[in-house]
Short mmCIF file of C-alpha atoms in Angstrom, two decimals:
data_model
loop_
_atom_site.label_atom_id
_atom_site.label_comp_id
_atom_site.label_asym_id
_atom_site.label_seq_id
_atom_site.Cartn_x
_atom_site.Cartn_y
_atom_site.Cartn_z
CA UNK A 1 -26.74 15.93 -10.66
CA UNK A 2 -27.27 12.81 -12.79
CA UNK A 3 -30.73 11.84 -13.97
CA UNK A 4 -32.07 8.31 -14.25
CA UNK A 5 -32.19 7.32 -17.96
CA UNK A 6 -35.26 5.90 -19.63
CA UNK A 7 -35.20 2.25 -20.61
CA UNK A 8 -34.63 1.59 -24.31
CA UNK A 9 -37.47 -0.37 -25.90
CA UNK A 10 -35.33 -2.51 -28.22
CA UNK A 11 -31.65 -2.34 -27.22
CA UNK A 12 -28.86 -4.13 -29.03
CA UNK A 13 -28.08 -7.51 -27.38
CA UNK A 14 -24.43 -6.51 -27.08
CA UNK A 15 -25.43 -3.37 -25.19
CA UNK A 16 -27.65 -5.42 -22.88
CA UNK A 17 -24.78 -7.77 -22.15
CA UNK A 18 -22.44 -4.87 -21.37
CA UNK A 19 -24.98 -3.05 -19.19
CA UNK A 20 -25.71 -6.19 -17.22
CA UNK A 21 -21.98 -6.65 -16.62
CA UNK A 22 -21.72 -3.05 -15.39
CA UNK A 23 -24.73 -3.61 -13.13
CA UNK A 24 -23.17 -6.74 -11.61
CA UNK A 25 -19.84 -4.98 -11.07
CA UNK A 26 -21.51 -2.02 -9.35
CA UNK A 27 -23.40 -4.36 -7.03
CA UNK A 28 -20.18 -6.23 -6.21
CA UNK A 29 -18.20 -3.03 -5.61
CA UNK A 30 -20.90 -1.64 -3.32
CA UNK A 31 -20.77 -4.91 -1.35
CA UNK A 32 -16.97 -4.57 -1.04
CA UNK A 33 -17.27 -1.09 0.45
CA UNK A 34 -19.99 -2.21 2.86
CA UNK A 35 -17.84 -5.16 3.96
CA UNK A 36 -14.88 -2.84 4.52
CA UNK A 37 -17.11 -0.43 6.44
CA UNK A 38 -18.30 -3.22 8.73
CA UNK A 39 -14.72 -3.66 9.96
CA UNK A 40 -14.20 0.02 10.70
CA UNK A 41 -15.73 2.72 12.85
CA UNK A 42 -16.10 6.47 12.96
CA UNK A 43 -15.21 8.60 9.97
CA UNK A 44 -13.69 5.81 7.88
CA UNK A 45 -16.87 3.78 8.22
CA UNK A 46 -19.00 6.74 7.10
CA UNK A 47 -16.75 7.37 4.09
CA UNK A 48 -16.89 3.74 2.96
CA UNK A 49 -20.67 3.61 3.33
CA UNK A 50 -20.93 6.81 1.27
CA UNK A 51 -18.87 5.14 -1.47
CA UNK A 52 -21.24 2.15 -1.36
CA UNK A 53 -24.19 4.55 -1.77
CA UNK A 54 -22.48 6.14 -4.78
CA UNK A 55 -22.03 2.73 -6.40
CA UNK A 56 -25.73 2.17 -5.69
CA UNK A 57 -26.57 5.27 -7.75
CA UNK A 58 -24.55 3.89 -10.65
CA UNK A 59 -26.34 0.58 -10.23
CA UNK A 60 -29.67 2.40 -10.53
CA UNK A 61 -28.50 3.99 -13.79
CA UNK A 62 -27.84 0.62 -15.46
CA UNK A 63 -30.94 -0.95 -13.98
CA UNK A 64 -33.10 1.84 -15.40
CA UNK A 65 -31.40 1.63 -18.79
CA UNK A 66 -31.98 -2.13 -18.93
CA UNK A 67 -35.64 -1.92 -17.98
CA UNK A 68 -37.23 -5.31 -18.62
CA UNK A 69 -33.90 -6.71 -19.83
CA UNK A 70 -32.32 -6.82 -16.36
CA UNK A 71 -32.67 -10.60 -16.24
CA UNK A 72 -31.19 -12.79 -13.56
CA UNK A 73 -28.45 -11.23 -11.38
CA UNK A 74 -24.94 -11.80 -12.67
CA UNK A 75 -21.80 -12.18 -10.61
CA UNK A 76 -19.21 -9.42 -10.67
CA UNK A 77 -15.96 -9.95 -12.56
CA UNK A 78 -13.33 -12.20 -11.02
CA UNK A 79 -11.19 -9.33 -9.70
CA UNK A 80 -14.12 -7.73 -7.91
CA UNK A 81 -15.18 -11.08 -6.43
CA UNK A 82 -11.66 -11.69 -5.14
CA UNK A 83 -11.68 -8.19 -3.69
CA UNK A 84 -14.97 -8.93 -1.95
CA UNK A 85 -13.60 -12.18 -0.52
CA UNK A 86 -10.58 -10.35 0.91
CA UNK A 87 -12.72 -7.49 2.25
CA UNK A 88 -14.96 -9.91 4.17
CA UNK A 89 -12.03 -11.69 5.78
CA UNK A 90 -9.35 -9.06 6.20
CA UNK A 91 -10.51 -5.48 5.61
CA UNK A 92 -6.91 -4.24 5.65
CA UNK A 93 -4.88 -1.63 3.80
CA UNK A 94 -4.05 -4.43 1.35
CA UNK A 95 -7.71 -4.59 0.30
CA UNK A 96 -7.94 -0.79 0.07
CA UNK A 97 -4.90 -0.76 -2.22
CA UNK A 98 -6.59 -3.34 -4.45
CA UNK A 99 -9.80 -1.28 -4.43
CA UNK A 100 -7.77 1.77 -5.45
CA UNK A 101 -6.45 -0.10 -8.48
CA UNK A 102 -9.96 -1.33 -9.29
CA UNK A 103 -11.27 2.24 -9.43
CA UNK A 104 -8.58 3.17 -11.98
CA UNK A 105 -9.94 0.58 -14.41
CA UNK A 106 -13.39 2.11 -14.79
CA UNK A 107 -14.59 2.08 -18.43
CA UNK A 108 -17.17 4.82 -17.85
CA UNK A 109 -15.14 7.78 -19.21
CA UNK A 110 -15.04 6.04 -22.61
CA UNK A 111 -18.56 4.59 -22.61
CA UNK A 112 -21.26 6.64 -24.33
CA UNK A 113 -23.99 5.04 -22.20
CA UNK A 114 -22.41 6.21 -18.93
CA UNK A 115 -22.94 9.82 -17.95
CA UNK A 116 -20.04 12.23 -17.59
CA UNK A 117 -20.76 12.51 -13.88
CA UNK A 118 -20.43 8.72 -13.48
CA UNK A 119 -16.96 8.83 -15.01
CA UNK A 120 -16.06 11.74 -12.76
CA UNK A 121 -17.42 9.82 -9.75
CA UNK A 122 -15.06 6.92 -10.42
CA UNK A 123 -12.05 9.24 -10.60
CA UNK A 124 -13.04 10.83 -7.28
CA UNK A 125 -13.66 7.39 -5.76
CA UNK A 126 -10.08 6.47 -6.66
CA UNK A 127 -8.80 9.50 -4.75
CA UNK A 128 -11.03 8.75 -1.75
CA UNK A 129 -9.82 5.16 -1.58
CA UNK A 130 -6.24 6.34 -2.12
CA UNK A 131 -6.58 8.64 0.90
CA UNK A 132 -8.03 5.85 3.05
CA UNK A 133 -5.28 3.47 1.91
CA UNK A 134 -2.68 6.15 2.72
CA UNK A 135 -3.91 6.23 6.31
CA UNK A 136 -3.34 2.52 6.56
CA UNK A 137 0.03 2.75 4.84
CA UNK A 138 1.09 5.40 7.35
CA UNK A 139 0.14 3.12 10.22
CA UNK A 140 2.34 0.29 8.95
CA UNK A 141 4.92 2.11 6.85
CA UNK A 142 7.74 2.06 9.40
CA UNK A 143 7.58 -1.64 10.16
CA UNK A 144 6.51 -2.56 6.63
CA UNK A 145 9.40 -0.65 5.09
CA UNK A 146 11.84 -2.43 7.40
CA UNK A 147 10.25 -5.79 6.62
CA UNK A 148 10.33 -5.38 2.82
CA UNK A 149 13.82 -3.91 2.74
CA UNK A 150 15.04 -6.55 5.17
CA UNK A 151 13.63 -9.44 3.16
CA UNK A 152 14.96 -8.12 -0.14
CA UNK A 153 18.38 -7.33 1.30
CA UNK A 154 18.55 -10.81 2.80
CA UNK A 155 17.55 -12.46 -0.48
CA UNK A 156 19.87 -10.48 -2.73
CA UNK A 157 22.91 -10.10 -0.47
CA UNK A 158 23.04 -13.71 0.65
CA UNK A 159 22.34 -15.07 -2.82
CA UNK A 160 25.17 -12.90 -4.12
CA UNK A 161 27.40 -14.08 -1.27
CA UNK A 162 26.59 -17.74 -1.85
CA UNK A 163 27.03 -17.50 -5.62
CA UNK A 164 30.20 -15.48 -5.28
CA UNK A 165 31.87 -17.89 -2.89
CA UNK A 166 30.65 -20.86 -4.97
CA UNK A 167 32.11 -19.31 -8.10
CA UNK A 168 35.52 -19.23 -6.45
CA UNK A 169 35.49 -23.04 -6.32
CA UNK A 170 35.44 -23.68 -2.56
CA UNK A 171 33.78 -26.72 -0.96
CA UNK A 172 30.08 -26.93 -0.12
CA UNK A 173 30.85 -26.81 3.59
CA UNK A 174 32.58 -23.45 3.16
CA UNK A 175 29.63 -22.16 1.12
CA UNK A 176 27.19 -23.23 3.85
CA UNK A 177 29.23 -21.68 6.67
CA UNK A 178 29.66 -18.48 4.67
CA UNK A 179 25.94 -18.30 3.95
CA UNK A 180 24.99 -18.76 7.61
CA UNK A 181 27.58 -16.20 8.69
CA UNK A 182 26.17 -13.75 6.13
CA UNK A 183 22.67 -14.39 7.45
CA UNK A 184 23.57 -13.65 11.07
CA UNK A 185 25.84 -10.70 10.34
CA UNK A 186 23.38 -9.11 7.95
CA UNK A 187 20.35 -9.62 10.18
CA UNK A 188 22.09 -8.12 13.21
CA UNK A 189 23.41 -5.22 11.16
CA UNK A 190 20.02 -4.50 9.61
CA UNK A 191 18.21 -4.68 12.95
CA UNK A 192 20.69 -2.39 14.68
CA UNK A 193 20.74 0.08 11.80
CA UNK A 194 16.95 0.20 11.56
CA UNK A 195 16.62 0.78 15.30
CA UNK A 196 19.06 3.70 15.21
CA UNK A 197 17.38 5.15 12.11
CA UNK A 198 13.83 5.04 13.49
CA UNK A 199 14.84 6.24 16.95
CA UNK A 200 16.64 9.18 15.37
CA UNK A 201 13.57 10.05 13.30
CA UNK A 202 11.32 9.94 16.35
CA UNK A 203 13.72 12.10 18.36
CA UNK A 204 13.79 14.68 15.57
CA UNK A 205 9.97 14.71 15.51
CA UNK A 206 9.79 15.08 19.28
CA UNK A 207 12.21 18.01 19.13
CA UNK A 208 9.84 19.75 16.70
CA UNK A 209 6.74 19.42 18.90
CA UNK A 210 5.65 22.34 21.12
CA UNK A 211 7.04 22.16 24.63
CA UNK A 212 4.64 21.78 27.58
CA UNK A 213 5.87 25.06 29.09
CA UNK A 214 4.55 27.00 26.09
CA UNK A 215 1.09 25.48 26.51
CA UNK A 216 1.05 26.40 30.20
CA UNK A 217 2.05 29.98 29.40
CA UNK A 218 -0.86 30.63 27.01
CA UNK A 219 -3.32 31.40 29.80
CA UNK A 220 -1.02 34.07 31.22
CA UNK A 221 -0.42 35.97 27.98
CA UNK A 222 -1.54 39.58 27.59
CA UNK A 223 -4.44 39.46 25.15
CA UNK A 224 -3.60 42.85 23.66
CA UNK A 225 0.17 42.33 23.31
CA UNK A 226 1.56 38.81 23.06
CA UNK A 227 4.12 36.89 21.03
CA UNK A 228 1.98 33.84 20.28
CA UNK A 229 1.38 35.06 16.73
CA UNK A 230 5.14 35.00 16.18
CA UNK A 231 5.09 31.24 16.74
CA UNK A 232 2.71 30.78 13.81
CA UNK A 233 4.62 33.22 11.62
CA UNK A 234 7.76 31.20 12.32
CA UNK A 235 5.86 28.13 11.14
CA UNK A 236 5.15 29.79 7.78
CA UNK A 237 1.82 31.60 8.25
CA UNK A 238 1.27 35.14 7.03
CA UNK A 239 0.94 37.88 9.62
CA UNK A 240 -2.85 37.99 9.22
CA UNK A 241 -3.22 34.20 9.46
CA UNK A 242 -0.91 34.11 12.48
CA UNK A 243 -2.90 36.81 14.30
CA UNK A 244 -6.16 34.97 13.59
CA UNK A 245 -4.77 31.63 14.77
CA UNK A 246 -3.30 33.21 17.90
CA UNK A 247 -6.67 34.77 18.73
CA UNK A 248 -8.38 31.38 18.38
CA UNK A 249 -5.81 29.74 20.65
CA UNK A 250 -6.17 32.44 23.30
CA UNK A 251 -9.93 32.04 23.21
CA UNK A 252 -9.84 28.25 23.55
CA UNK A 253 -6.46 27.59 25.19
CA UNK A 254 -5.72 24.81 22.66
CA UNK A 255 -2.08 25.55 21.83
CA UNK A 256 0.03 22.43 21.34
CA UNK A 257 -1.15 19.11 19.95
CA UNK A 258 -3.85 20.61 17.76
CA UNK A 259 -1.23 22.64 15.89
CA UNK A 260 1.07 19.75 15.02
CA UNK A 261 0.62 16.78 12.71
CA UNK A 262 1.71 13.59 14.46
CA UNK A 263 4.17 11.84 12.16
CA UNK A 264 5.22 9.24 14.72
CA UNK A 265 2.63 6.83 13.37
CA UNK A 266 4.24 6.86 9.91
CA UNK A 267 7.75 6.37 11.32
CA UNK A 268 6.89 3.43 13.59
CA UNK A 269 8.77 2.33 16.70
CA UNK A 270 12.46 1.59 16.90
CA UNK A 271 12.08 -1.85 18.44
CA UNK A 272 9.29 -2.83 16.05
CA UNK A 273 11.27 -1.76 12.99
CA UNK A 274 14.43 -3.45 14.28
CA UNK A 275 12.66 -6.71 15.04
CA UNK A 276 10.91 -6.70 11.66
CA UNK A 277 14.16 -5.90 9.85
CA UNK A 278 16.07 -8.65 11.70
CA UNK A 279 13.41 -11.32 11.18
CA UNK A 280 12.70 -10.52 7.54
CA UNK A 281 16.37 -10.23 6.61
CA UNK A 282 16.96 -13.62 8.22
CA UNK A 283 13.91 -15.12 6.47
CA UNK A 284 15.19 -13.83 3.14
CA UNK A 285 18.82 -14.75 3.73
CA UNK A 286 18.00 -18.35 4.70
CA UNK A 287 16.47 -19.10 1.29
CA UNK A 288 19.75 -19.19 -0.72
CA UNK A 289 21.24 -21.46 1.97
CA UNK A 290 18.39 -24.00 2.00
CA UNK A 291 19.71 -26.21 -0.83
CA UNK A 292 23.04 -26.57 1.00
CA UNK A 293 21.27 -27.34 4.29
CA UNK A 294 19.44 -30.18 2.54
CA UNK A 295 22.62 -31.63 1.10
CA UNK A 296 22.54 -30.39 -2.50
CA UNK A 297 25.88 -29.61 -4.06
CA UNK A 298 27.55 -27.84 -6.95
CA UNK A 299 25.56 -26.40 -9.85
CA UNK A 300 22.35 -28.14 -8.70
CA UNK A 301 22.45 -26.24 -5.39
CA UNK A 302 23.15 -22.95 -7.19
CA UNK A 303 20.24 -23.41 -9.60
CA UNK A 304 17.80 -24.38 -6.83
CA UNK A 305 18.93 -21.43 -4.69
CA UNK A 306 18.52 -19.03 -7.62
CA UNK A 307 15.03 -20.32 -8.45
CA UNK A 308 13.87 -20.10 -4.82
CA UNK A 309 15.20 -16.56 -4.49
CA UNK A 310 13.59 -15.58 -7.79
CA UNK A 311 10.19 -16.77 -6.57
CA UNK A 312 10.65 -14.84 -3.32
CA UNK A 313 11.71 -11.67 -5.15
CA UNK A 314 8.68 -11.88 -7.43
CA UNK A 315 6.44 -12.30 -4.38
CA UNK A 316 7.82 -9.28 -2.54
CA UNK A 317 7.59 -7.24 -5.74
CA UNK A 318 3.93 -8.14 -6.17
CA UNK A 319 3.16 -7.24 -2.54
CA UNK A 320 4.91 -3.87 -2.82
CA UNK A 321 3.13 -3.16 -6.08
CA UNK A 322 -0.30 -3.97 -4.68
CA UNK A 323 0.19 -1.96 -1.49
CA UNK A 324 1.59 1.03 -3.35
CA UNK A 325 -1.25 1.03 -5.87
CA UNK A 326 1.24 0.46 -8.71
CA UNK A 327 1.63 -2.33 -11.22
CA UNK A 328 2.46 -5.61 -9.43
CA UNK A 329 4.02 -7.03 -12.60
CA UNK A 330 6.43 -4.13 -13.06
CA UNK A 331 7.44 -4.13 -9.37
CA UNK A 332 8.00 -7.89 -9.44
CA UNK A 333 10.08 -7.71 -12.63
CA UNK A 334 12.15 -4.88 -11.18
CA UNK A 335 12.88 -6.84 -8.00
CA UNK A 336 13.86 -9.90 -10.00
CA UNK A 337 16.11 -8.00 -12.42
CA UNK A 338 17.98 -6.15 -9.69
CA UNK A 339 18.39 -9.25 -7.54
CA UNK A 340 19.61 -11.50 -10.33
CA UNK A 341 21.84 -8.76 -11.71
CA UNK A 342 23.64 -8.29 -8.40
CA UNK A 343 23.95 -12.03 -7.78
CA UNK A 344 25.16 -12.74 -11.33
CA UNK A 345 27.82 -10.04 -11.15
CA UNK A 346 29.08 -11.41 -7.83
CA UNK A 347 29.21 -14.95 -9.23
CA UNK A 348 31.35 -13.78 -12.16
CA UNK A 349 33.66 -11.92 -9.79
CA UNK A 350 33.94 -15.08 -7.66
CA UNK A 351 34.89 -17.11 -10.72
CA UNK A 352 37.55 -14.56 -11.69
CA UNK A 353 38.89 -14.46 -8.15
CA UNK A 354 39.01 -18.26 -7.94
CA UNK A 355 40.80 -18.50 -11.31
CA UNK A 356 43.40 -15.91 -10.30
CA UNK A 357 44.16 -17.91 -7.16
#
């Protein structure tokens, strides 16, 4: 358990400046967790309030160390203030993902004035926030996955199609018609494929759930000789664990839902995933066509289309990076490189095909 440090009588001004910054950041982070907690209920609310209390203990450490040098309250750093702004207005998994990244940047493990337990606290806070963010990711992962994949597929495939057909030397009207045809065909294909994929996943999950007949039979089992333990052994438990679990079920008649983790939430619904995939593919695929819709032609249209798609790819990469807790810059650069690589290769193939004709 950490102890409150004694104030230093004549601290170095650089130390005072650093401690005051830490104090301001702890106050801002505690406020973020309280704001997030205000938008939740039950266990998640309690967890977030406990994190705010922990940041309050760290705040007390720096306040005690500063003593009379606390001075006027400072504002937290810009990233923490942005996080607080988002927490007050949204309180979503997006904010939790940002908070997760914020916890990874703690300087305490390398600061001699922070206790070892404070550094350990920050590492545990990261895992707590990661777990809370994972809950949110599971709730939106099916539809979100379809949306991100749909948008990126629309951007890359239609840019490649437009560049490829342009490289062959056809007229702008042909390029526009081809781009719109690619948009519709791709969006319909993506929506249908996503629906089939998600429906199949849900059907496989449903086939793995205990049947209602088994639950009804529990009350009729012979307590001294029954096969319920075999169910748990088939699920991977040892014989002793299976016997213990079977005894608990017989005592409480709770066989069924309590024994199975519901993965449907992570998969999403077929219609929701299909609609998201269709709409986001179409929204991505329309971008390379926009210059042609507005009357641009030739190389000007190609350059404008490429720039617009590049901006969109960078945006989706940043969003994926933030939500996944990874580096937004690396995700954005990866999206851009892959997208431009595919489109550039198709353009060169179009030029070769047009020359051969």
